[in-house]
XYZ file of C-alpha atoms in Angstrom:
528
model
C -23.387 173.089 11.557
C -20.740 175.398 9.854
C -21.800 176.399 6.089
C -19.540 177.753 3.410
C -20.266 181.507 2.862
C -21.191 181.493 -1.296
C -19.675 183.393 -3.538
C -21.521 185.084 -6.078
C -20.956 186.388 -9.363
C -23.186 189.166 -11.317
C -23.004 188.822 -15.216
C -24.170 191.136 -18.243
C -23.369 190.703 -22.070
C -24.723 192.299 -24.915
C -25.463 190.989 -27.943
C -22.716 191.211 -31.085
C -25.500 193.457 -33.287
C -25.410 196.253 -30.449
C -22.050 195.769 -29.390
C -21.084 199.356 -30.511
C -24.130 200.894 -29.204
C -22.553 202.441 -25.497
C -26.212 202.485 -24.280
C -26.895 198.302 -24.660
C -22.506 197.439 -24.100
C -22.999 199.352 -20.599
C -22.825 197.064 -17.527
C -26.579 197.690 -16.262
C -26.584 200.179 -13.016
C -29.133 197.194 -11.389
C -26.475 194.972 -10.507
C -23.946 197.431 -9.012
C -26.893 197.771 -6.413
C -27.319 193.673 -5.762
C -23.622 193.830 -5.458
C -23.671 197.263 -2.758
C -26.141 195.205 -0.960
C -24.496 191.774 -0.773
C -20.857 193.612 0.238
C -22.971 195.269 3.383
C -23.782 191.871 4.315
C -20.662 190.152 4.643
C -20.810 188.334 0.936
C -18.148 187.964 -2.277
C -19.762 189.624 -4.617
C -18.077 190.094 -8.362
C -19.228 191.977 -11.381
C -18.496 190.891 -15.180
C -19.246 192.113 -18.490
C -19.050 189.452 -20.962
C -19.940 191.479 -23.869
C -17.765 191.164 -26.671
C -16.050 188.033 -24.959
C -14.803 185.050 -26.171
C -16.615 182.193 -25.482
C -13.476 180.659 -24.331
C -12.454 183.631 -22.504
C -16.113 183.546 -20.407
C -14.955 179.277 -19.484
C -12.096 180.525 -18.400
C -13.168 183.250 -16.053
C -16.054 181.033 -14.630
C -14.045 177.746 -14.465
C -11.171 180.344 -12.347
C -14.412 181.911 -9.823
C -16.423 179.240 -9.463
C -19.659 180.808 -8.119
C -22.042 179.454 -5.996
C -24.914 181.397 -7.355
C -24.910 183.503 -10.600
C -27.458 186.120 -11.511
C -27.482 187.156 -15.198
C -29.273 190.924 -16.300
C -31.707 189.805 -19.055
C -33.342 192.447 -20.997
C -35.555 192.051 -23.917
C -32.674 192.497 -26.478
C -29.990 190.650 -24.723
C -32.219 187.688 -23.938
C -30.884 185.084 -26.520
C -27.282 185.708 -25.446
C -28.241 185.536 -22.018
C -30.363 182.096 -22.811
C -26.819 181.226 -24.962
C -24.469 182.171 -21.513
C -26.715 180.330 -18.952
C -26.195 177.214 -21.645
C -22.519 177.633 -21.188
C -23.075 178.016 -17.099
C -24.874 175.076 -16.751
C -22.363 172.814 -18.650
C -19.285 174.039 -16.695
C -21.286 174.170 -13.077
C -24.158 171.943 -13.068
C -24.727 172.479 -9.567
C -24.565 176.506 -9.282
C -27.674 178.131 -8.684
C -28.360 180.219 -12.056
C -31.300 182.606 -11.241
C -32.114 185.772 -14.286
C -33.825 188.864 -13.468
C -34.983 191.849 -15.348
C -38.158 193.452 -16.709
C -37.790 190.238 -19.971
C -38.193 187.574 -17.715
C -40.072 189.204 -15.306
C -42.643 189.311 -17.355
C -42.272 186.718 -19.864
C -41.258 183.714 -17.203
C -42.748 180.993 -19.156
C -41.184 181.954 -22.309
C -37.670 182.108 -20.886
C -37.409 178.619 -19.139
C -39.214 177.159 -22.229
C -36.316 178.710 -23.940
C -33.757 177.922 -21.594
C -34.921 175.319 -19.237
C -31.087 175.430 -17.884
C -32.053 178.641 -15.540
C -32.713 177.378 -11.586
C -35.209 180.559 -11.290
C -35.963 183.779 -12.209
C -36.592 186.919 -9.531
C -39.430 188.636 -10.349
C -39.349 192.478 -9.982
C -36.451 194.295 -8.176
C -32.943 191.798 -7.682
C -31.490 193.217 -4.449
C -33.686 191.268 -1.599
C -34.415 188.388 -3.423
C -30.256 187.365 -4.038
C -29.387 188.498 -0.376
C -32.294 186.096 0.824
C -30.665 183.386 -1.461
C -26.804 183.587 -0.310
C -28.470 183.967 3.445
C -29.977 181.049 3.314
C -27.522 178.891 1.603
C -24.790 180.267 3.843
C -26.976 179.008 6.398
C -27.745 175.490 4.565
C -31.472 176.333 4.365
C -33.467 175.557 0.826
C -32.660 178.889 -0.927
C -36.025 177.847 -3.665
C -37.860 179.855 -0.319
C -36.408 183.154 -1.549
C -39.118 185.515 -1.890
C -40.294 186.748 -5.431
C -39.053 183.648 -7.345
C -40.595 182.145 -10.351
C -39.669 178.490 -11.247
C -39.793 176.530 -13.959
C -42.869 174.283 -13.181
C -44.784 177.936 -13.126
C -45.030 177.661 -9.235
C -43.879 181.214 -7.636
C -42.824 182.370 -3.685
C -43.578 185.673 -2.048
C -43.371 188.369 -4.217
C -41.801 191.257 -2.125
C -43.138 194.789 -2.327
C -40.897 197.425 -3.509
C -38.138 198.331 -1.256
C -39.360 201.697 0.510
C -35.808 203.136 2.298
C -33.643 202.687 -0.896
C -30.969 204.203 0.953
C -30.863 200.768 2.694
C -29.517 199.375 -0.550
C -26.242 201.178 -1.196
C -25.342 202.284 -3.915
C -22.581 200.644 -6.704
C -19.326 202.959 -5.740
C -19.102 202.309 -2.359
C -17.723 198.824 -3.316
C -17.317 198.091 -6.864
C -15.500 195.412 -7.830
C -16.111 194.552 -11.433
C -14.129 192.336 -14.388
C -13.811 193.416 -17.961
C -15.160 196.677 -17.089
C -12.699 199.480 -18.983
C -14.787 202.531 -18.910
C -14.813 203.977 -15.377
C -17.042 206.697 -16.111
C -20.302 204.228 -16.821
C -20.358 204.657 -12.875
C -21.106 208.250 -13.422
C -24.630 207.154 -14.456
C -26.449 207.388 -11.168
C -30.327 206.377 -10.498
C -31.458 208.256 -7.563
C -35.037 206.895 -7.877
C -37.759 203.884 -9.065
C -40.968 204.200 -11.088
C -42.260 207.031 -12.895
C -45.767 208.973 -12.241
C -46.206 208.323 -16.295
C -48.697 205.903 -17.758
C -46.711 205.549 -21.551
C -48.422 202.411 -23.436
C -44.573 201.705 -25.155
C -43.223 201.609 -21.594
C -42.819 198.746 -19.163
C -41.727 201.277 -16.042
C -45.114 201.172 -14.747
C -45.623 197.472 -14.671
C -42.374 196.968 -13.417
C -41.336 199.523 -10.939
C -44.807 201.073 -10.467
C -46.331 204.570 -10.722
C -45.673 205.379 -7.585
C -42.098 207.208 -7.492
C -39.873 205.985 -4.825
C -36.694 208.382 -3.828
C -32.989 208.274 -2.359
C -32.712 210.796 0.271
C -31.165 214.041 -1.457
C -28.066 212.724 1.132
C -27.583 209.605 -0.221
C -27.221 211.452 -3.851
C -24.832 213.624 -2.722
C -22.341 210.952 -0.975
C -22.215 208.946 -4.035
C -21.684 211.978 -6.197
C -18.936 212.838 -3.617
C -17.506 208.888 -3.810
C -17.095 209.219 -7.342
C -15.735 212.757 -7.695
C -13.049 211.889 -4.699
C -12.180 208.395 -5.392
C -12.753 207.681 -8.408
C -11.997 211.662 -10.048
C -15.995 211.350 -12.007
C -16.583 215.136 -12.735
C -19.307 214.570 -15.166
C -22.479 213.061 -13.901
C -25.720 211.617 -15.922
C -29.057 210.888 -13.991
C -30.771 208.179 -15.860
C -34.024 208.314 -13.427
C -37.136 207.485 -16.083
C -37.935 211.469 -14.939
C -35.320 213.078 -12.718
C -37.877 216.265 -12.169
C -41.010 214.530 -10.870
C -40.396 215.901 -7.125
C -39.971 219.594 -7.010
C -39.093 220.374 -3.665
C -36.518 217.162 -3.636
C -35.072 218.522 -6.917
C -34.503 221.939 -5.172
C -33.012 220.426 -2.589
C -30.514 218.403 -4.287
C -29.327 221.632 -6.609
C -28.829 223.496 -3.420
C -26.457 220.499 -1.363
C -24.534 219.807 -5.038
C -23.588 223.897 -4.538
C -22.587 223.188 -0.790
C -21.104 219.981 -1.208
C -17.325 221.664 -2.237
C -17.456 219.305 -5.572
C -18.142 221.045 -8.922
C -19.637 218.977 -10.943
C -21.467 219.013 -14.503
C -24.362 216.780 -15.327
C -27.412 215.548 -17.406
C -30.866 214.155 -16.730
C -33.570 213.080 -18.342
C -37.745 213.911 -17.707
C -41.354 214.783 -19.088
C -42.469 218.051 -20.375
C -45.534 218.270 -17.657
C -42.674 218.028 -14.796
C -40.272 220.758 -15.546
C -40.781 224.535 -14.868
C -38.605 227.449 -14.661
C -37.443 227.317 -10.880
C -36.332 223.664 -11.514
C -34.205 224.718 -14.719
C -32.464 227.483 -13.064
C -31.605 225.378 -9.842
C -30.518 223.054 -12.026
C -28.289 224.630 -14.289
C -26.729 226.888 -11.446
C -25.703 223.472 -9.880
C -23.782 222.108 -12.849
C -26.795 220.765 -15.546
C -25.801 221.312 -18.727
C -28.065 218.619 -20.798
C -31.153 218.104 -19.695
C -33.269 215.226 -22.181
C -36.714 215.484 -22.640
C -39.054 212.493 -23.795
C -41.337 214.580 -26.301
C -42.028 211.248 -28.206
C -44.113 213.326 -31.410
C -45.065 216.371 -33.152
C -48.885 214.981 -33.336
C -51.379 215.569 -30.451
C -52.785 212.270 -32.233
C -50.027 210.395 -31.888
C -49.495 211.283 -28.229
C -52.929 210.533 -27.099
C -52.343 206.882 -28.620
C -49.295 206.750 -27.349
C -50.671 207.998 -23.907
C -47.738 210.461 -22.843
C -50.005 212.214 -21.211
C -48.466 215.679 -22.124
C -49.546 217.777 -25.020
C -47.279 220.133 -27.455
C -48.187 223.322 -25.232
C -46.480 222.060 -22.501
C -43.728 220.928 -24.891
C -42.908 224.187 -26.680
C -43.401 226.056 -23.263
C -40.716 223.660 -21.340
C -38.194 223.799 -24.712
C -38.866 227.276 -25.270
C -37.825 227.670 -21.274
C -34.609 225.531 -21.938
C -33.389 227.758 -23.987
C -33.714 230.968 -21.989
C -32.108 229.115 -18.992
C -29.558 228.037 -21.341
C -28.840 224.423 -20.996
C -28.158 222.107 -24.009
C -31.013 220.665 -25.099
C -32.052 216.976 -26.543
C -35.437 215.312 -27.326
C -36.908 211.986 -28.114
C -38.970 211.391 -30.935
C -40.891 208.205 -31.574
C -42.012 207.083 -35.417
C -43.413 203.842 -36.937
C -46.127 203.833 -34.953
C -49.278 201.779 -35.936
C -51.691 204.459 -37.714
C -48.914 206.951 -38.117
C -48.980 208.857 -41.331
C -46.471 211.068 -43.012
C -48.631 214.130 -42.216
C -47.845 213.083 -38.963
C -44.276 213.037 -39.441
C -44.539 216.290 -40.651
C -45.746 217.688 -37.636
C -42.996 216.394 -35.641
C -40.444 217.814 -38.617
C -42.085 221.479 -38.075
C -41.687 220.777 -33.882
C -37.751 220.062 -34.562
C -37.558 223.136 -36.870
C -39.432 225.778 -34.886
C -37.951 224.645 -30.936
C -34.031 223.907 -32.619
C -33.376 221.231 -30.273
C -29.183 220.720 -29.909
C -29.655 216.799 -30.137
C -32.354 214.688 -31.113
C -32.530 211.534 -30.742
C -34.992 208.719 -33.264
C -35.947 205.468 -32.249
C -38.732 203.441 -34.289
C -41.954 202.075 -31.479
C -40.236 199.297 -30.017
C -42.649 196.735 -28.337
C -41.708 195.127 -24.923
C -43.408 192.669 -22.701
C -45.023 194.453 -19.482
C -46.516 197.450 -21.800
C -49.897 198.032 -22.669
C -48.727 198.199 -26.573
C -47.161 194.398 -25.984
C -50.789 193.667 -24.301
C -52.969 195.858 -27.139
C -51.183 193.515 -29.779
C -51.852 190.351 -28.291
C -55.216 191.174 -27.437
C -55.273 192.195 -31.512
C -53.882 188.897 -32.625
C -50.972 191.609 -34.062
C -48.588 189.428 -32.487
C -48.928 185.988 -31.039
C -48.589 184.891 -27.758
C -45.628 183.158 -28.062
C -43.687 185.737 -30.340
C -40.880 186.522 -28.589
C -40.199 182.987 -27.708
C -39.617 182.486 -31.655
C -38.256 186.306 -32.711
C -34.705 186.539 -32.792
C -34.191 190.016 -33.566
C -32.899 191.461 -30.762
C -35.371 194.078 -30.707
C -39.066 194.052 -31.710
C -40.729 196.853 -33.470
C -44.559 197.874 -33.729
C -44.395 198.065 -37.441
C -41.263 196.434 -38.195
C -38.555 198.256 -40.340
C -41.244 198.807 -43.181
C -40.858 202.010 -45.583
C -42.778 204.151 -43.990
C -40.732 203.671 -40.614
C -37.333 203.877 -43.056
C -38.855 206.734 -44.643
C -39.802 208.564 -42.001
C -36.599 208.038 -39.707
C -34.543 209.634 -42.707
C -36.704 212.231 -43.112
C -36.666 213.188 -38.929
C -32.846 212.456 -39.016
C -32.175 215.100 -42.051
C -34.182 217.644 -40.367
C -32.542 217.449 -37.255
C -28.897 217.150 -39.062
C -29.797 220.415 -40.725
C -31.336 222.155 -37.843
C -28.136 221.976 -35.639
C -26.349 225.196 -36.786
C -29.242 227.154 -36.380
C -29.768 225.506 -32.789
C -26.374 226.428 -30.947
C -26.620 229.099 -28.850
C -25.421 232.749 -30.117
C -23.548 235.045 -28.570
C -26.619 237.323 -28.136
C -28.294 234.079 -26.664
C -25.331 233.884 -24.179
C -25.507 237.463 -23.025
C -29.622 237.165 -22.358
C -29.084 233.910 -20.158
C -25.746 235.448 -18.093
C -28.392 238.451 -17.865
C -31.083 236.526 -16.359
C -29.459 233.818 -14.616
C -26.720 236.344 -12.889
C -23.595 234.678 -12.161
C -23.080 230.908 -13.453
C -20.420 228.628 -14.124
C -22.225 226.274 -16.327
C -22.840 229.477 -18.470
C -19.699 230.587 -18.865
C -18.916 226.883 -19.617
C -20.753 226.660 -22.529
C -20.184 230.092 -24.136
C -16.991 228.837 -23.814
C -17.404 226.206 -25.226
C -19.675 227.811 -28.314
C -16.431 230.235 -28.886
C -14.247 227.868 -28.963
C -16.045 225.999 -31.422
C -16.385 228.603 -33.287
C -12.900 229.373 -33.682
C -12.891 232.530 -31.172
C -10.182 231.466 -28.908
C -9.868 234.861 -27.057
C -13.275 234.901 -25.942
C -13.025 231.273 -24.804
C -9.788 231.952 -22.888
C -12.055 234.909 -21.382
C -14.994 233.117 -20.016
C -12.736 230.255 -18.371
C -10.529 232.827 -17.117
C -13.908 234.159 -15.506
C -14.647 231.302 -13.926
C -11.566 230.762 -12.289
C -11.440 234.890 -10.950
C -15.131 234.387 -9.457
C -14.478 230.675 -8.476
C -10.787 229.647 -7.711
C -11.610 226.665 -5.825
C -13.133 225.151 -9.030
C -11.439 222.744 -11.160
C -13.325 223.473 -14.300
C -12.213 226.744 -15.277
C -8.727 225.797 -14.349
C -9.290 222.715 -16.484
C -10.882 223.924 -19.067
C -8.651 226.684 -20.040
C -5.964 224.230 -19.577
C -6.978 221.943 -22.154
C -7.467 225.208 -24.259
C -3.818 226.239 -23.757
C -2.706 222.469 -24.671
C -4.829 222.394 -28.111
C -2.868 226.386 -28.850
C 0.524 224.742 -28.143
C 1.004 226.699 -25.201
C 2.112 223.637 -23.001
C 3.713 225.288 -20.536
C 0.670 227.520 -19.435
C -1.265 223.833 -19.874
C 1.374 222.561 -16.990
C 0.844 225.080 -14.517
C -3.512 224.634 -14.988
C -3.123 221.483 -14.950
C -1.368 221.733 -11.527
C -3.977 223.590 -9.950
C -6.838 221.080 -11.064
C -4.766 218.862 -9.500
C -4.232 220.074 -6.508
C -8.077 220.626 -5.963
C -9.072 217.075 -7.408
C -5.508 214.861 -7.720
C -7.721 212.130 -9.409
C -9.326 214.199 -11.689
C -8.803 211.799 -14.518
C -9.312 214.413 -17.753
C -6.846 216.386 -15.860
C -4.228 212.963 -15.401
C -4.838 211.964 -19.110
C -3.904 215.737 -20.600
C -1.022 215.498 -18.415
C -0.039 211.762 -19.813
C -0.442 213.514 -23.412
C 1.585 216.111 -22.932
C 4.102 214.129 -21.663
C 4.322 215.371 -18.280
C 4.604 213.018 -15.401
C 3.548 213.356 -11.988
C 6.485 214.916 -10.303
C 6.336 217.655 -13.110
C 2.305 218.845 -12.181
C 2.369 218.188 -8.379
């Protein structure tokens, strides 16, 4: 008997409150890789972002797909609009097969369908297997409720799957992205080349949820998306949001030295743990295009991190920051307050860690609490929180202390300090001459003293160190592009139009490089 292939449709949307936040609007990276691996099997697969849509815009576009099976990304701070979408699903397609899946109701199953008792399942754990066993065995009129790692309403559960192992088996988003209401191409410059983290953090539900065993795309499979993007889509800027890029040394080596073979250029960012970055790593790194490197320092307090069990102690932070520095990437922490026992002394110590290691960007968030961390456990356990809370909060996030004074107090008091800090923090020009000094010849370098100059009003020296790059590297974009966009912001459009031309000849979708061109009103006959 002949079944109808299904067609299935992957939906986020973020709440109005963090609408302007770019970290919660962004379509999640997870379901670009259900999508990569339902397109290698033969099946429709659309994405949508719904956030700031229109309830009657969202009919619309469902009532014009019609999807078989819909899978909606549910996080802990989306989770009432998802709960308010699936409504909406249910009413237009009774009979579609409405599964959620993320670390929320992953780990709080019963709360969600008590919630929402519209959703058919949720997948417990990682999305890709679980949704291509679904549309397999629909398209093959089977009972799809036999999907592995499902939870169902009635508490009953299938299979759960073990991790996937070759996660180059997956795909990844690029290869064939197909997306609605998505207007910012470079979110697909945000690239996860692994799972889990080798971290225990109590505020952090990566261990229950991915595991603490690290699991890695082949240094290859990095590369050919990196090369997807920067050809096809003309991505030159590239942000690795592994939990902790660094954790494999040798694989992080190895990645740095293929990005300098590949014959792309590009710049990037990552994000890891003071305990797994040394001074080979950093200078790989940076020679290969990383220019911001994030590191989760969390507090100024030994205290504070033992109860927060980072598992790191302010040693290894001020001798990986202190490192940073001399390599010469731009440098941003995080840093953790309203935490239960905190006191301002405490705070203070993390104000004197800011002051003495000048970091360019730092970033303040009070201790959120999220189901599948030991914290979330600790303050059940504690009768802190009752069991049910998040199935009555409606905030859409949930923090340890709330937004008492101390936590206001004490977030105003790290934000000043960092506000005032960030003069003192850019690099110097004596700091730019030690790093060319001991990293020899490197474009990221010249870059950012570039960059620094430019700032600082010194346009000769800019127009010097792109001028560099191009001399020691013709065959990449940036210093043609950069001293382009120079030339354009002195009025010198003319000298813009013919740098222009040569990043465009070397990357013709380059899109900084089309959108200078748009603004200074030259058209594509007039660059190529």
């Amino acid at each position: 008997m002949q079944h109808q292939v299904p067609i299935v449709s992957l939906i986020y949307s973020a709440p109005k409150l963090v609408e302007a936040d770019p970290w919660m609007a962004f379509f999640p990276t997870g379901l670009g890789y259900i999508q990569a691996i339902l397109h290698r099997h033969g099946y429709s697969c659309g994405l949508a972002n719904f956030t700031g849509l229109s309830k009657k815009a969202a009919r619309r576009y469902l009532e014009e797909k019609k999807p078989d099976i819909v899978g909606i990304s549910m996080f802990t701070f989306n989770r009432n609009r998802c709960f308010e979408l699936a409504r909406i699903i249910k009413e237009l397609l009774p009979d579609v097969i409405l599964v959620v899946g993320g670390p929320h109701p992953t780990h709080l199953s019963r709360e969600v369908f008590e919630e929402c008792p519209q959703i058919s399942a949720v997948v417990s754990g990682e999305g890709e297997l679980p949704m291509l066993e679904i549309a397999d065995r629909l398209a093959k009129g089977l009972d799809w409720r036999e999907a592995p790692s499902l939870i169902f309403r009635d508490g009953s559960k299938t299979a759960l799957l073990k991790p996937v192992k070759d996660l180059d088996s997956i795909g990844f988003p690029s290869e064939s992205f197909l997306a609605d209401f998505f207007d910012d191409i470079d979110q697909l410059g945000y690239l996860i080349t692994s799972r889990g983290c080798p971290a225990k953090c109590a505020f952090c539900n990566t261990p229950e949820y991915w595991g603490n065993k690290v699991r890695f795309r082949s240094s290859s499979s990095v590369i050919q998306e990196m090369k997807t993007l920067w050809e096809d889509y003309g991505l030159t800027y590239f942000n690795f949001r592994d939990d902790t890029f660094t954790t494999n040394k040798s694989r992080v080596l190895d990645i740095c030295r293929k990005i300098e073979l590949s014959n792309i250029y590009p710049l990037w960012s990552c994000q890891s743990r003071a305990n797994l970055i040394d001074e080979d790593r950093l200078v790989a790194m940076v020679r290969a295009g990383c220019e911001f490197i994030q590191i989760g320092v969390e507090h100024g307090s030994n205290r504070i991190l033992r109860i927060l069990d980072k598992g790191i102690d302010l040693m290894q932070v001020r001798n990986v920051l202190t490192t940073v520095r001399k390599v010469g990437m731009n440098l941003g922490i995080y840093l953790i307050t309203g935490i239960p026992s905190e006191t301002m002394e405490d705070v203070e110590e993390s104000v004197r860690l800011i002051k003495e290691l000048l970091p360019h960007d730092v970033q303040i968030s009070p201790l959120a609490v999220y189901p599948g961390t030991r914290l979330y456990s600790e303050l059940i356990a504690s009768s802190t929180l009752p069991p049910d809370f998040f199935h009555n909060a409606r905030d859409t996030e949930v923090f340890a202390r709330g937004m008492d004074e101390f936590t206001k107090i004490a977030i105003a008091r790290l934000s000043l300090t960092a506000e005032k800090i960030k003069v003192k923090a850019r690099y110097t020009p004596t700091d730019f001459r030690q790093q060319k000094k001991f990293l020899g010849w490197c474009v990221t370098t010249n870059i950012l003293c570039g960059e620094a100059a430019e700032d600082a009003d010194q346009i000769e020296d800019a127009f010097i160190q792109y001028s560099e790059i191009i001399k020691h590297e013709p065959l990449n974009p940036w210093g043609w592009l950069k001293r382009a966009l120079l030339n354009a912001k002195c009025g010198k459009k003319n000298a813009a139009k013919a740098d222009l031309r040569e990043v465009l000849n070397l990357t013709p979708k380059n899109r900084e490089a089309i959108d200078v061109s748009r603004e200074l009103g030259l058209n594509g006959d007039a660059i190529h």
